[in-house]
Amino acid sequence: MTVLNTKFPTKHTTAPFSKINVNEFQPAIETEIKRTKEEINAITKNESIPTFENTIEALEYSGEQLDRITSIFFNLNSAETNETIQKLAQEISPKLTELSNDITLNEALFQRVKTVYEQKDSLNLTTEQQTLLDKKFKSFSRNGANLASEKKETLREIDKKLSKLSLTFGENVLAETNKFQLHLTDKKDVAGIPNGALEAAKAVAKSEDKEGWIFTLDYPSYIPFMKYAENRALREQLATAFGSKCFKNDALDNQANVLEIAKLRHQRANLLGYETHAHFVLEERMAETPEKVFSFLNELLEKAKPAAEREFQQLSNFAKKRDGIDQLQSWDSSYYSEKLKQELFNLDDEKLKPYFKLENVIDGAFTVANKLFDLRFEQVFDIDVYHEDVKTYEVFDAQNNFVSVFYADFHPRKGKRNGAWMTSYKSQKRKDGNVERPHVSIVCNFTKPTESKPSLLTFNEVTTLFHEFGHALHGMLADTTYPSLSGTSVFWDFVELPSQVLENWCYEAEALAIFARHYETDEVIPMEYIEKIKASATFLEGMATLRQLSFGLLDMSWHGIDPSSITDLKTHEQAAFDKTRLFPSNPKTAMSTAFSHIFQGGYSSGYYSYKWAEVLDADAFEYFKEHDIFSKEIASKFVTHVLSKGGTEHPMTLYKRFRGSEPKPDALLKRAGLLAN
């Protein structure tokens, strides 16, 4: 028997990464699929009258070991993948989709669930049990249980195709990211780029036995180049490479994949009785309907666009005056934004980075969590990891109770996708009188330490770390009975509240004084820098808001309409970006072909939720500021009504319990400088 087919005999039953042979995943998953089917059969063949316990709870706890193994497998496919894992993913995903369909399309099982559901008013259920019952019933009715048999088969085929297309999409994006290199040997070509970024680029070149510097499409390499490189032609080259990922009509092209994913999602929604994919998705969101999402995005657009156009004109004038640039292009944006920011605030990332040593920022996040929520993080070295870069911690509360295992993986590498995310290896739950605590992980792509410097973060990376750590706290502090309602298992447009609200502490002097210390002198970040960070927080905020809104509108343009008439991806994108475009369009680039959030990462019809959650987070942080940013009273309310509750109740109910009222957009608009104070 492989290690994967046992309850892991490890500390806190953590994943035994070093003992796993990747070729064991497929047989282990097939074994667990078989076991899960047997568990489902036991429910349907139970001759007792259907009850909440023998049907709903039994269903909730079925497939537990399968969930554990697949979470390990798919997390590795994101953070430490290789050709073997990718090939296995293509074979395993359809099997899991088929199992999911076998369950939701199982008529005998649905009848038992329906029987319990129809008696719900007389069952004396707790609020959490009512939510679970509603969720289980909807998981059947929203996924084809009421369809005729031939339509069920059509649904199965669509789901199989979608699971494979989504994987292929992601594999292509990763391959394109890894494929490109900008190899430079002339010192003139790297003029303006800070020493830290040059040292990292030199290390990449050295690792390949090459002279000079190699820049890649990984964020820690790409962003400093775009922000500081004086050579405009090279900025254009790198930006075009980044923006044309999977848009080159070659073997890694994603245009056909995007069109097929959008059309299949629409067909699936129609089959289930919904007008569009967005109607299907948003039924289970705070926003509820595409109309509300469009209204929300357009209302913010109306407020942000005049500011964005003023800022764009200001940036264009600055570039013209400074370097004679007649037409500002997208590859000029970061460069001239940084130069203008330096001129207006005398503040740039290179001044700030020495104060943001990665280890100090991690300790700072832990201290903030301790001051707010009484959590203590202890680094341990006896929990197995999937890569030597990964750090592991045990988390305890004020009474020294074990709260969570926490993994942190901070640096880019070949087998790891770009960006930053939080994930889970084991959900919190209560079962048979035992409370099982969660195993939570955050994965980021920050600059690696070099021979002469530790990993020093940009301020944007500091906020990214706090953002993902906010998600992690949501997972760690979960206190529910059922795993499917635990931690971040909430409505998608609510899930960003804990992450985005934690970013606010990065702008507060009291919090920065804890962790923003010079890596060489240990000097606390000067107050004037803190004041400049706060003053510059709304710098070009109109343009930044417009950019986020453009992504939300692009998402809805694929999923909020019937996409069957879309034949040309670029033409479609151009139309979607019409209302938000500031820079001239580059015919060589497309956003959708590498828009992993919506075509691989679960954000389809949900990208608006970042802005939606900003309304919540600005309103929530205002509540802290009315008292104290480290107010134990408000933090305790946030844990009690938000972080611990997961998806056990409607998020607006939870939010109102915490805040006392529904959120108002005024706090966000004020914070963004889009509303007079």
XYZ file of N, CA and C in Angstrom, residues 374-598:
675
model
N -4.358 37.348 18.971
C -3.670 36.521 19.984
C -3.113 35.219 19.409
N -2.651 35.253 18.153
C -2.056 34.057 17.553
C -0.538 34.079 17.708
N 0.052 32.907 17.885
C 1.508 32.792 17.999
C 2.010 31.810 16.930
N 3.017 32.216 16.156
C 3.567 31.396 15.076
C 4.960 30.906 15.466
N 5.160 29.601 15.413
C 6.469 29.034 15.732
C 6.980 28.248 14.532
N 8.129 28.679 14.001
C 8.682 27.942 12.867
C 9.155 26.572 13.346
N 8.830 25.537 12.554
C 9.239 24.168 12.896
C 9.940 23.547 11.691
N 10.742 22.530 11.954
C 11.546 21.928 10.889
C 11.303 20.427 10.771
N 10.226 19.950 11.430
C 9.924 18.521 11.385
C 8.610 18.243 10.657
N 8.186 19.208 9.812
C 7.023 18.990 8.941
C 7.541 18.931 7.506
N 7.143 17.906 6.797
C 7.636 17.656 5.445
C 7.210 18.770 4.483
N 8.069 19.099 3.513
C 7.754 20.134 2.514
C 8.016 19.596 1.108
N 7.425 20.256 0.096
C 7.583 19.806 -1.289
C 8.759 20.466 -1.991
N 9.341 21.507 -1.347
C 10.523 22.172 -1.903
C 11.278 22.814 -0.749
N 12.590 22.881 -0.877
C 13.406 23.410 0.231
C 13.097 24.863 0.573
N 12.514 25.628 -0.354
C 12.164 27.029 -0.080
C 11.005 27.168 0.911
N 10.202 26.110 1.058
C 8.971 26.217 1.846
C 9.289 26.224 3.341
N 8.700 27.218 4.045
C 8.847 27.301 5.503
C 7.571 26.751 6.153
N 7.731 26.136 7.334
C 6.555 25.589 8.017
C 6.462 26.129 9.441
N 5.223 26.343 9.874
C 4.962 26.920 11.202
C 3.820 26.166 11.870
N 3.873 26.137 13.196
C 2.719 25.730 13.993
C 2.116 27.000 14.580
N 0.808 27.065 14.587
C 0.109 28.261 15.072
C -0.668 27.898 16.337
N -0.539 28.751 17.369
C -1.213 28.521 18.647
C -1.997 29.769 19.046
N -3.037 29.574 19.874
C -3.796 30.720 20.381
C -3.285 31.127 21.767
N -3.961 32.094 22.399
C -3.508 32.643 23.689
C -3.503 31.585 24.791
N -4.341 30.556 24.646
C -4.397 29.488 25.661
C -3.467 28.324 25.305
N -2.623 28.563 24.280
C -1.660 27.554 23.824
C -2.316 26.360 23.136
N -3.556 26.550 22.671
C -4.210 25.509 21.878
C -3.661 25.548 20.457
N -3.468 24.377 19.869
C -3.011 24.293 18.475
C -4.117 24.791 17.547
N -3.762 25.709 16.657
C -4.745 26.330 15.753
C -4.620 25.806 14.330
N -3.365 25.715 13.824
C -3.190 25.399 12.405
C -1.742 25.062 12.090
N -1.550 24.329 10.997
C -0.232 24.249 10.347
C -0.234 25.318 9.264
N 0.878 26.028 9.131
C 0.972 27.097 8.135
C 2.227 26.889 7.299
N 2.041 26.770 5.971
C 3.151 26.668 5.023
C 3.311 28.018 4.318
N 4.571 28.404 4.038
C 4.813 29.654 3.297
C 5.885 29.397 2.240
N 5.567 29.718 0.986
C 6.435 29.427 -0.168
C 6.575 30.716 -0.965
N 7.758 31.362 -0.894
C 7.839 32.765 -1.320
C 8.560 33.068 -2.635
N 9.314 32.125 -3.222
C 10.177 32.506 -4.343
C 9.812 31.796 -5.649
N 10.034 32.468 -6.786
C 9.700 31.854 -8.078
C 10.672 30.730 -8.437
N 10.192 29.785 -9.226
C 11.039 28.725 -9.785
C 10.318 28.169 -11.009
N 10.996 27.316 -11.709
C 10.494 26.872 -13.012
C 9.130 26.175 -12.940
N 8.927 25.346 -11.913
C 7.687 24.566 -11.858
C 6.534 25.239 -11.143
N 6.630 26.564 -10.969
C 5.649 27.285 -10.153
C 4.983 28.365 -10.999
N 3.658 28.423 -10.938
C 2.995 29.446 -11.755
C 3.185 30.831 -11.134
N 3.028 31.849 -11.972
C 3.197 33.238 -11.530
C 2.106 33.641 -10.549
N 2.332 34.792 -9.891
C 1.281 35.358 -9.041
C 1.429 34.929 -7.589
N 0.343 35.108 -6.839
C 0.339 34.790 -5.412
C -1.039 34.242 -5.061
N -1.056 33.231 -4.183
C -2.351 32.656 -3.814
C -2.268 31.980 -2.449
N -3.442 31.778 -1.861
C -3.547 31.008 -0.620
C -4.271 29.714 -0.976
N -3.876 28.650 -0.309
C -4.534 27.377 -0.569
C -4.583 26.570 0.724
N -5.218 25.424 0.649
C -5.370 24.600 1.849
C -5.039 23.151 1.520
N -4.374 22.475 2.446
C -4.091 21.045 2.304
C -5.048 20.204 3.150
N -5.706 20.849 4.090
C -6.653 20.127 4.952
C -7.590 21.152 5.570
N -8.885 20.911 5.450
C -9.874 21.846 5.992
C -10.106 21.595 7.472
N -10.552 22.642 8.155
C -10.978 22.494 9.557
C -12.364 21.850 9.561
N -12.595 20.983 10.536
C -13.943 20.395 10.676
C -14.101 19.765 12.048
N -15.362 19.462 12.398
C -15.666 18.682 13.604
C -16.314 17.385 13.158
N -15.813 16.281 13.734
C -16.404 14.989 13.374
C -16.171 14.002 14.509
N -17.226 13.285 14.848
C -17.139 12.259 15.906
C -16.549 12.823 17.201
N -16.939 14.056 17.531
C -16.476 14.667 18.775
C -15.067 15.243 18.705
N -14.399 15.122 17.547
C -13.040 15.662 17.397
C -13.061 16.918 16.541
N -12.195 17.885 16.907
C -12.015 19.077 16.076
C -10.709 18.897 15.314
N -10.802 18.881 13.999
C -9.594 18.767 13.177
C -9.199 20.157 12.703
N -7.954 20.518 12.967
C -7.486 21.856 12.631
C -6.916 21.887 11.207
N -6.943 23.049 10.560
C -6.581 23.135 9.144
C -5.070 23.192 8.884
N -4.709 22.867 7.633
C -3.345 23.042 7.125
C -3.443 24.033 5.964
N -2.859 25.199 6.170
C -3.053 26.331 5.256
C -1.714 26.749 4.656
N -1.735 27.223 3.409
C -0.484 27.611 2.750
C -0.661 28.912 1.972
N 0.392 29.730 1.943
C 0.412 30.854 0.993
C 1.601 30.668 0.057
N 1.386 31.007 -1.216
C 2.398 30.835 -2.254
C 2.566 32.171 -2.974
N 3.801 32.672 -3.019
C 4.072 33.972 -3.657
C 5.280 33.845 -4.583
N 5.604 34.906 -5.280
C 6.775 34.936 -6.168
C 7.574 36.205 -5.906
N 8.331 36.222 -4.802
C 9.141 37.379 -4.432
C 10.597 37.142 -4.820
N 11.341 38.249 -5.009
C 12.747 38.156 -5.393
C 13.525 37.283 -4.413
N 14.347 36.398 -4.967
C 15.170 35.522 -4.125
C 16.319 36.317 -3.508
N 16.865 35.838 -2.387
C 18.089 36.460 -1.866
C 19.211 36.282 -2.896
N 20.148 37.223 -2.925
C 21.317 37.092 -3.808
C 22.555 36.910 -2.932
N 23.713 36.858 -3.575
C 24.951 36.670 -2.810
C 25.194 37.822 -1.843
N 24.732 39.020 -2.222
C 25.043 40.189 -1.381
C 23.847 40.736 -0.601
N 22.626 40.313 -0.978
C 21.449 40.897 -0.324
C 20.437 39.820 0.036
N 19.717 40.023 1.146
C 18.582 39.133 1.441
C 17.427 39.462 0.488
N 16.339 38.747 0.590
C 15.151 39.056 -0.210
C 14.539 40.351 0.332
N 14.582 41.395 -0.503
C 14.027 42.697 -0.118
C 12.777 42.945 -0.959
N 11.676 43.277 -0.312
C 10.394 43.401 -1.004
C 10.106 44.837 -1.425
N 9.426 44.972 -2.553
C 8.842 46.264 -2.897
C 7.639 46.465 -1.971
N 7.159 47.696 -1.881
C 6.001 47.934 -1.016
C 4.784 47.167 -1.543
N 4.680 47.051 -2.861
C 3.581 46.292 -3.455
C 3.646 44.822 -3.032
N 4.869 44.283 -2.939
C 5.022 42.897 -2.493
C 4.681 42.750 -1.007
N 4.968 43.786 -0.228
C 4.586 43.774 1.193
C 3.065 43.632 1.313
N 2.341 44.441 0.538
C 0.867 44.365 0.604
C 0.368 43.021 0.070
N 1.076 42.457 -0.927
C 0.704 41.128 -1.440
C 0.849 40.076 -0.354
N 1.958 40.132 0.400
C 2.172 39.167 1.481
C 1.056 39.286 2.528
N 0.735 40.522 2.918
C -0.340 40.721 3.898
C -1.681 40.245 3.332
N -1.903 40.475 2.044
C -3.147 40.053 1.384
C -3.320 38.531 1.506
N -2.297 37.790 1.075
C -2.399 36.327 1.121
C -2.465 35.825 2.568
N -1.765 36.516 3.461
C -1.800 36.146 4.872
C -3.209 36.368 5.452
N -3.911 37.392 4.953
C -5.309 37.614 5.365
C -6.194 36.445 4.978
N -5.995 35.926 3.731
C -6.713 34.706 3.329
C -6.363 33.555 4.273
N -5.056 33.443 4.591
C -4.600 32.346 5.453
C -5.269 32.410 6.825
N -5.392 33.612 7.384
C -6.055 33.771 8.694
C -7.509 33.307 8.626
N -8.160 33.581 7.486
C -9.543 33.137 7.279
C -9.607 31.606 7.367
N -8.592 30.951 6.775
C -8.537 29.489 6.837
C -8.162 28.984 8.219
N -7.171 29.637 8.850
C -6.658 29.175 10.149
C -7.686 29.301 11.270
N -8.431 30.399 11.268
C -9.331 30.696 12.380
C -10.730 30.094 12.198
N -10.869 29.263 11.169
C -12.152 28.605 10.916
C -12.606 27.816 12.147
N -13.903 27.886 12.418
C -14.449 27.178 13.578
C -15.862 26.719 13.247
N -15.953 25.774 12.313
C -17.262 25.282 11.875
C -17.311 23.767 12.058
N -18.462 23.203 11.826
C -18.605 21.747 11.931
C -18.231 21.072 10.619
N -18.710 21.653 9.507
C -18.604 20.955 8.225
C -17.495 21.538 7.342
N -16.664 20.665 6.742
C -15.521 21.155 5.959
C -15.914 22.003 4.748
N -17.055 21.702 4.119
C -17.431 22.455 2.919
C -17.935 23.864 3.244
N -18.094 24.166 4.542
C -18.514 25.515 4.962
C -17.392 26.210 5.735
N -16.202 25.615 5.737
C -15.129 26.076 6.612
C -14.194 27.069 5.921
N -13.626 27.989 6.707
C -12.570 28.880 6.222
C -12.991 29.736 5.045
N -12.269 29.586 3.938
C -12.519 30.434 2.755
C -13.634 29.884 1.867
N -14.359 28.857 2.343
C -15.482 28.306 1.559
C -16.700 29.216 1.702
N -16.585 30.402 1.140
C -17.634 31.424 1.248
C -17.981 31.920 -0.152
N -19.016 32.736 -0.249
C -19.328 33.359 -1.534
C -18.077 34.051 -2.069
N -17.852 33.899 -3.380
C -16.616 34.371 -4.009
C -16.410 35.877 -3.841
N -17.486 36.645 -3.791
C -17.314 38.096 -3.662
C -17.217 38.525 -2.202
N -17.113 37.543 -1.306
C -16.874 37.820 0.117
C -15.473 37.352 0.518
N -14.919 36.440 -0.284
C -13.666 35.781 0.093
C -12.484 36.754 0.152
N -12.571 37.866 -0.595
C -11.450 38.817 -0.596
C -11.502 39.808 0.567
N -12.570 39.803 1.365
C -12.634 40.753 2.485
C -11.497 40.544 3.494
N -11.296 39.332 4.038
C -10.223 39.178 5.030
C -8.838 39.488 4.477
N -8.615 39.184 3.183
C -7.292 39.429 2.587
C -7.076 40.926 2.356
N -8.078 41.576 1.798
C -7.904 42.991 1.461
C -7.922 43.882 2.701
N -8.673 43.497 3.717
C -8.709 44.351 4.904
C -7.345 44.351 5.593
N -6.631 43.217 5.541
C -5.335 43.149 6.234
C -4.282 44.038 5.561
N -4.446 44.294 4.261
C -3.501 45.181 3.570
C -3.450 46.573 4.212
N -4.544 46.996 4.831
C -4.618 48.344 5.400
C -3.546 48.598 6.456
N -3.158 47.536 7.192
C -2.155 47.719 8.244
C -0.785 48.101 7.669
N -0.559 47.803 6.394
C 0.731 48.144 5.751
C 0.917 49.654 5.607
N -0.160 50.412 5.733
C -0.091 51.867 5.550
C -0.080 52.621 6.879
N -0.135 51.891 7.989
C -0.264 52.528 9.293
C 1.087 52.587 10.013
N 1.451 53.779 10.495
C 2.750 53.984 11.156
C 2.959 53.006 12.307
N 1.903 52.777 13.070
C 2.002 51.901 14.241
C 2.356 50.466 13.843
N 1.829 50.034 12.707
C 2.133 48.675 12.227
C 3.501 48.633 11.555
N 3.792 49.635 10.712
C 5.079 49.658 10.011
C 6.256 49.699 10.984
N 6.070 50.389 12.102
C 7.152 50.493 13.098
C 7.539 49.115 13.640
N 6.632 48.153 13.536
C 6.887 46.804 14.051
C 7.890 46.055 13.176
N 7.741 46.210 11.839
C 8.527 45.326 10.968
C 9.363 46.030 9.904
N 9.116 47.318 9.656
C 9.851 48.016 8.597
C 11.163 48.559 9.163
N 12.172 47.682 9.171
C 13.487 48.036 9.728
C 14.566 47.786 8.682
N 15.524 48.706 8.598
C 16.588 48.592 7.608
C 17.365 47.297 7.828
N 17.551 46.540 6.743
C 18.152 45.208 6.903
C 19.609 45.259 7.346
N 20.272 46.412 7.173
C 21.682 46.518 7.589
C 21.841 47.220 8.941
N 21.053 48.274 9.159
C 21.251 49.088 10.373
C 20.208 48.822 11.460
N 19.108 48.141 11.110
C 17.978 47.896 12.012
C 17.221 49.181 12.360
N 17.503 50.246 11.608
C 16.794 51.521 11.817
C 15.335 51.355 11.384
N 14.410 51.858 12.226
C 12.987 51.827 11.874
C 12.751 52.778 10.705
N 11.846 52.405 9.824
C 11.555 53.240 8.651
C 11.242 54.673 9.100
N 11.898 55.673 8.492
C 11.670 57.058 8.920
C 10.208 57.475 8.775
N 9.753 58.310 9.682
C 8.370 58.775 9.672
C 8.034 59.474 8.358
N 9.021 60.180 7.799
C 8.742 60.898 6.539
C 8.422 59.905 5.410
N 9.056 58.729 5.438
C 8.744 57.709 4.433
C 7.323 57.183 4.632
N 6.961 56.981 5.902
C 5.608 56.492 6.192
C 4.567 57.500 5.699
N 4.843 58.778 5.958
C 3.913 59.829 5.509
C 3.821 59.840 3.983
N 4.972 59.594 3.326
C 4.968 59.577 1.858
C 4.245 58.338 1.317
N 4.396 57.204 2.016
C 3.664 55.990 1.615
C 2.164 56.271 1.661
N 1.722 56.910 2.747
C 0.290 57.221 2.884
C -0.160 58.245 1.843
N 0.692 59.282 1.655
C 0.339 60.338 0.697
C 0.291 59.791 -0.726
N 1.190 58.830 -1.019
C 1.257 58.304 -2.393
C 0.290 57.143 -2.613
N -0.442 56.750 -1.553
C -1.350 55.593 -1.667
C -2.425 55.817 -2.719
N -2.808 57.075 -2.937
C -3.850 57.354 -3.938
C -3.239 57.855 -5.249
N -1.899 57.791 -5.359
C -1.221 58.238 -6.579
C -1.682 57.388 -7.772
N -2.194 58.043 -8.802
C -2.712 57.400 -10.017
C -3.767 56.331 -9.703
N -4.516 56.563 -8.613
C -5.520 55.580 -8.193
C -6.664 55.484 -9.195
N -6.960 56.574 -9.871
C -7.995 56.544 -10.906
C -7.620 55.579 -12.016
N -6.351 55.642 -12.462
C -5.875 54.728 -13.507
C -5.875 53.281 -13.005
N -5.451 53.090 -11.764
C -5.417 51.730 -11.203
C -6.831 51.156 -11.091
N -7.780 52.011 -10.680
C -9.178 51.560 -10.570
C -9.730 51.207 -11.940
N -9.433 52.052 -12.929
C -9.908 51.803 -14.295
C -9.367 50.468 -14.820
N -8.102 50.183 -14.490
C -7.482 48.926 -14.932
C -8.224 47.727 -14.329
N -8.501 47.781 -13.022
C -9.226 46.684 -12.377
C -10.635 46.535 -12.951
N -11.279 47.664 -13.192
C -12.628 47.618 -13.767
C -12.599 47.021 -15.168
N -11.535 47.312 -15.916
C -11.425 46.767 -17.278
C -11.357 45.240 -17.240
N -10.650 44.691 -16.234
C -10.566 43.235 -16.113
C -11.934 42.649 -15.750
N -12.650 43.323 -14.852
C -13.984 42.869 -14.473
C -14.946 42.903 -15.648
N -14.857 43.962 -16.442
C -15.736 44.095 -17.609
C -15.376 43.074 -18.689
N -14.074 42.783 -18.849
C -13.657 41.762 -19.821
C -14.212 40.397 -19.404
N -14.095 40.078 -18.132
C -14.637 38.826 -17.597
C -16.133 38.724 -17.920
N -16.870 39.780 -17.625
C -18.318 39.747 -17.865
C -18.640 39.717 -19.359
N -17.744 40.268 -20.184
C -17.984 40.239 -21.639
C -17.893 38.811 -22.184
N -17.116 37.966 -21.526
C -17.043 36.561 -21.938
C -18.194 35.738 -21.356
N -18.646 36.112 -20.165
C -19.550 35.218 -19.428
C -20.952 35.772 -19.185
N -21.153 37.067 -19.437
C -22.463 37.667 -19.184
C -23.318 37.787 -20.430
N -22.836 37.201 -21.533
C -23.584 37.242 -22.805
C -23.525 35.855 -23.453
N -24.207 35.706 -24.567
C -24.067 34.496 -25.381
C -22.822 34.682 -26.254
N -21.750 33.891 -26.021
C -20.502 34.125 -26.758
C -20.430 33.400 -28.102
N -21.519 32.755 -28.512
C -21.448 31.900 -29.704
C -21.123 32.670 -30.982
N -21.401 33.981 -30.996
C -21.102 34.754 -32.221
C -19.673 35.315 -32.225
N -18.921 35.107 -31.120
C -17.545 35.625 -31.068
C -16.648 34.706 -31.882
N -16.009 35.267 -32.882
C -15.108 34.466 -33.724
C -13.663 34.931 -33.589
N -13.485 36.215 -33.267
C -12.126 36.749 -33.180
C -11.884 37.298 -31.769
N -10.961 36.688 -31.057
C -10.712 37.040 -29.654
C -10.263 38.489 -29.500
N -9.362 38.924 -30.342
C -8.810 40.286 -30.212
C -9.892 41.343 -30.446
N -10.721 41.129 -31.470
C -11.805 42.077 -31.764
C -12.759 42.172 -30.578
N -13.060 41.014 -29.996
C -13.955 40.981 -28.833
C -13.347 41.767 -27.670
N -12.074 41.544 -27.411
C -11.396 42.258 -26.324
C -11.409 43.768 -26.545
N -11.128 44.167 -27.765
C -11.098 45.598 -28.083
C -12.413 46.260 -27.694
N -13.512 45.591 -28.040
C -14.840 46.143 -27.730
C -15.065 46.183 -26.217
N -14.606 45.124 -25.516
C -14.794 45.062 -24.057
C -14.015 46.171 -23.352
N -12.857 46.546 -23.922
C -11.996 47.557 -23.300
C -12.319 48.993 -23.732
N -13.295 49.140 -24.622
C -13.595 50.472 -25.191
C -13.767 51.558 -24.135
N -14.566 51.247 -23.100
C -14.911 52.284 -22.109
C -13.770 52.574 -21.134
N -12.783 51.675 -21.077
C -11.733 51.835 -20.060
C -10.353 52.087 -20.670
N -10.263 52.141 -22.006
C -8.942 52.241 -22.634
C -8.330 53.628 -22.471
N -7.075 53.655 -22.042
C -6.304 54.893 -21.975
C -5.143 54.842 -22.959
N -4.443 53.707 -23.000
C -3.293 53.544 -23.889
C -3.734 52.984 -25.238
N -2.991 53.269 -26.295
C -3.313 52.652 -27.592
C -3.211 51.133 -27.479
N -4.054 50.433 -28.231
C -4.032 48.977 -28.207
C -2.810 48.462 -28.968
N -2.212 47.402 -28.469
C -1.077 46.770 -29.142
C -1.601 45.554 -29.902
N -1.532 45.555 -31.245
C -2.112 44.444 -32.018
C -1.458 43.091 -31.734
N -0.258 43.116 -31.139
C 0.451 41.850 -30.887
C 0.055 41.201 -29.562
N -0.728 41.901 -28.749
C -1.028 41.375 -27.409
C -2.524 41.129 -27.198
N -2.806 40.246 -26.248
C -4.188 39.990 -25.824
C -4.164 39.628 -24.348
N -5.182 40.012 -23.658
C -5.276 39.735 -22.213
C -5.848 38.331 -21.961
N -6.892 37.988 -22.700
C -7.672 36.786 -22.384
C -6.865 35.499 -22.481
N -5.910 35.439 -23.401
C -5.177 34.185 -23.634
C -4.300 33.779 -22.454
N -4.063 34.714 -21.520
C -3.294 34.367 -20.314
C -4.035 34.828 -19.046
N -5.341 35.067 -19.173
C -6.147 35.553 -18.040
C -6.522 34.344 -17.181
N -5.515 33.833 -16.446
C -5.684 32.579 -15.703
C -6.768 32.661 -14.642
N -6.959 33.831 -14.044
C -7.992 33.980 -13.013
C -9.345 33.459 -13.504
N -9.708 33.817 -14.730
C -11.065 33.482 -15.178
C -11.128 32.219 -16.037
